[in-house]
Amino acid sequence: MKNTLFYSSFVALISLLLSACVTINIYFPAAAAEQAADKIIQKVWQLESLEETEQKEDGQMDSK
Amino acid sequence: MSNPIFRLILLMMFFLVPHVSFAAADIEADTPTITNLKQSMQQRHSQLEAFYTSGAVGFTQDGLIAMHDANAVPLAARQLVNSLIAAENQDRIALYREIARANNHPEWEGEIRSTFSQRWIKLAKSGWWYQESNGSWAQK
């Protein structure tokens, strides 16, 4: 009986923590947004893969 | 008996919690509306690209495009450029709003817009014009 009580209260606690974790997570995911933006821009501008573009961009930045 | 179970559950929590927050940090950018907007912008880009190259049109700080040098456009084409800019900006605003909406965070629209603004400029080709944070124009 005591075991069952312990067990069920822990399960309840975990579900609470997990759901809280999802709800609390309302910060703006800047890195993911940047990746999503790059994908869309590549598609709209018909660019080659992101890695190549990034390398080119970095090269240009260095030469400035 | 309760002690091992407690430990096991505690251990599981440590593994599960970071995983859940990581999964929630994705950005959804794949709805039918977004696909349509991408197509429409891609088609328009074939017309706009020449105006980016000539310096007539440039990228603004707020994730849109604007006339940078009207003199680079022949009089006869100015109407066309203006309507291209208006249509492009309409699509861009709709895109930012739709991404925010698709992620169930309409309040992210502004942040998505400023992320895009930086990425458009970052990925812009050499020779294209963009607006710096102080409002002045610069060339890539």
CSV table of C-alpha atoms in Angstrom, one decimal, chain B residues 14-126:
chain,number,residue,atom,x,y,z
B,14,PHE,CA,17.6,13.5,-15.5
B,15,PHE,CA,17.6,11.9,-18.9
B,16,LEU,CA,14.1,13.0,-19.9
B,17,VAL,CA,14.0,16.6,-18.8
B,18,PRO,CA,16.8,17.9,-21.1
B,19,HIS,CA,15.5,15.8,-24.0
B,20,VAL,CA,12.0,17.4,-23.7
B,21,SER,CA,13.3,21.0,-23.6
B,22,PHE,CA,15.6,20.2,-26.6
B,23,ALA,CA,12.7,18.8,-28.7
B,24,ALA,CA,10.6,21.9,-27.9
B,25,ALA,CA,13.3,24.3,-29.2
B,26,ASP,CA,12.6,23.5,-32.9
B,27,ILE,CA,11.1,25.9,-35.3
B,28,GLU,CA,8.2,24.7,-37.4
B,29,ALA,CA,8.6,26.2,-40.9
B,30,ASP,CA,6.8,23.8,-43.1
B,31,THR,CA,3.1,24.6,-43.5
B,32,PRO,CA,1.2,24.8,-46.8
B,33,THR,CA,1.1,28.6,-46.4
B,34,ILE,CA,4.8,28.8,-46.0
B,35,THR,CA,5.4,26.6,-49.0
B,36,ASN,CA,3.2,28.9,-51.1
B,37,LEU,CA,4.9,32.0,-49.9
B,38,LYS,CA,8.3,30.5,-50.7
B,39,GLN,CA,7.2,29.7,-54.2
B,40,SER,CA,5.8,33.1,-54.8
B,41,MET,CA,9.0,34.8,-53.5
B,42,GLN,CA,11.2,32.5,-55.5
B,43,GLN,CA,9.3,33.4,-58.7
B,44,ARG,CA,9.5,37.1,-57.9
B,45,HIS,CA,13.2,36.8,-57.1
B,46,SER,CA,14.0,36.1,-60.8
B,47,GLN,CA,12.7,39.6,-61.5
B,48,LEU,CA,14.1,41.3,-58.4
B,49,GLU,CA,17.6,39.9,-58.7
B,50,ALA,CA,18.6,42.3,-61.4
B,51,PHE,CA,17.5,45.2,-59.3
B,52,TYR,CA,19.5,44.0,-56.3
B,53,THR,CA,22.5,43.8,-58.5
B,54,SER,CA,22.0,47.2,-60.0
B,55,GLY,CA,21.6,48.7,-56.5
B,56,ALA,CA,18.1,49.9,-57.3
B,57,VAL,CA,16.7,47.8,-54.5
B,58,GLY,CA,18.2,46.9,-51.1
B,59,PHE,CA,17.5,45.1,-47.9
B,60,THR,CA,16.2,47.0,-44.9
B,61,GLN,CA,16.9,46.5,-41.2
B,62,ASP,CA,13.4,45.3,-40.5
B,63,GLY,CA,13.5,42.3,-42.8
B,64,LEU,CA,11.9,43.9,-45.9
B,65,ILE,CA,13.2,45.4,-49.1
B,66,ALA,CA,13.1,49.1,-50.3
B,67,MET,CA,14.1,51.3,-53.1
B,68,HIS,CA,17.7,52.2,-52.6
B,69,ASP,CA,18.6,54.1,-55.8
B,70,ALA,CA,15.7,55.0,-58.0
B,71,ASN,CA,18.1,56.5,-60.6
B,72,ALA,CA,19.4,53.0,-61.3
B,73,VAL,CA,15.9,52.1,-62.7
B,74,PRO,CA,14.8,53.4,-66.1
B,75,LEU,CA,11.7,55.6,-65.8
B,76,ALA,CA,9.6,53.0,-67.7
B,77,ALA,CA,10.5,50.3,-65.2
B,78,ARG,CA,9.9,52.2,-61.9
B,79,GLN,CA,6.3,51.3,-61.7
B,80,LEU,CA,7.2,47.6,-62.1
B,81,VAL,CA,10.0,47.9,-59.4
B,82,ASN,CA,7.6,49.6,-57.0
B,83,SER,CA,5.0,46.9,-57.4
B,84,LEU,CA,7.6,44.2,-57.0
B,85,ILE,CA,8.8,45.7,-53.8
B,86,ALA,CA,5.2,46.1,-52.4
B,87,ALA,CA,4.4,42.5,-53.3
B,88,GLU,CA,7.6,41.1,-51.9
B,89,ASN,CA,7.2,43.0,-48.6
B,90,GLN,CA,3.6,41.7,-48.3
B,91,ASP,CA,4.9,38.1,-48.7
B,92,ARG,CA,7.7,38.7,-46.3
B,93,ILE,CA,5.4,40.0,-43.6
B,94,ALA,CA,3.0,37.2,-44.2
B,95,LEU,CA,5.9,34.7,-43.9
B,96,TYR,CA,7.1,36.0,-40.6
B,97,ARG,CA,3.6,36.0,-39.2
B,98,GLU,CA,2.9,32.5,-40.5
B,99,ILE,CA,6.1,31.1,-39.0
B,100,ALA,CA,5.2,32.6,-35.6
B,101,ARG,CA,1.7,31.3,-35.9
B,102,ALA,CA,2.8,27.8,-36.9
B,103,ASN,CA,4.9,27.6,-33.8
B,104,ASN,CA,2.0,28.7,-31.6
B,105,HIS,CA,3.8,31.8,-30.6
B,106,PRO,CA,2.4,34.7,-32.5
B,107,GLU,CA,4.4,37.0,-30.2
B,108,TRP,CA,7.6,35.7,-31.8
B,109,GLU,CA,6.8,37.5,-35.1
B,110,GLY,CA,9.1,40.4,-34.2
B,111,GLU,CA,12.0,38.2,-33.3
B,112,ILE,CA,11.5,36.0,-36.4
B,113,ARG,CA,11.5,39.1,-38.5
B,114,SER,CA,14.8,40.4,-37.0
B,115,THR,CA,16.4,37.0,-37.4
B,116,PHE,CA,15.4,37.0,-41.1
B,117,SER,CA,16.6,40.5,-41.5
B,118,GLN,CA,20.1,39.5,-40.4
B,119,ARG,CA,20.1,36.3,-42.5
B,120,TRP,CA,18.9,38.0,-45.7
B,121,ILE,CA,21.8,40.4,-45.4
B,122,LYS,CA,24.3,37.7,-44.4
B,123,LEU,CA,23.4,35.6,-47.4
B,124,ALA,CA,23.1,38.5,-49.8
B,125,LYS,CA,25.4,38.3,-52.8
B,126,SER,CA,28.4,40.6,-53.1
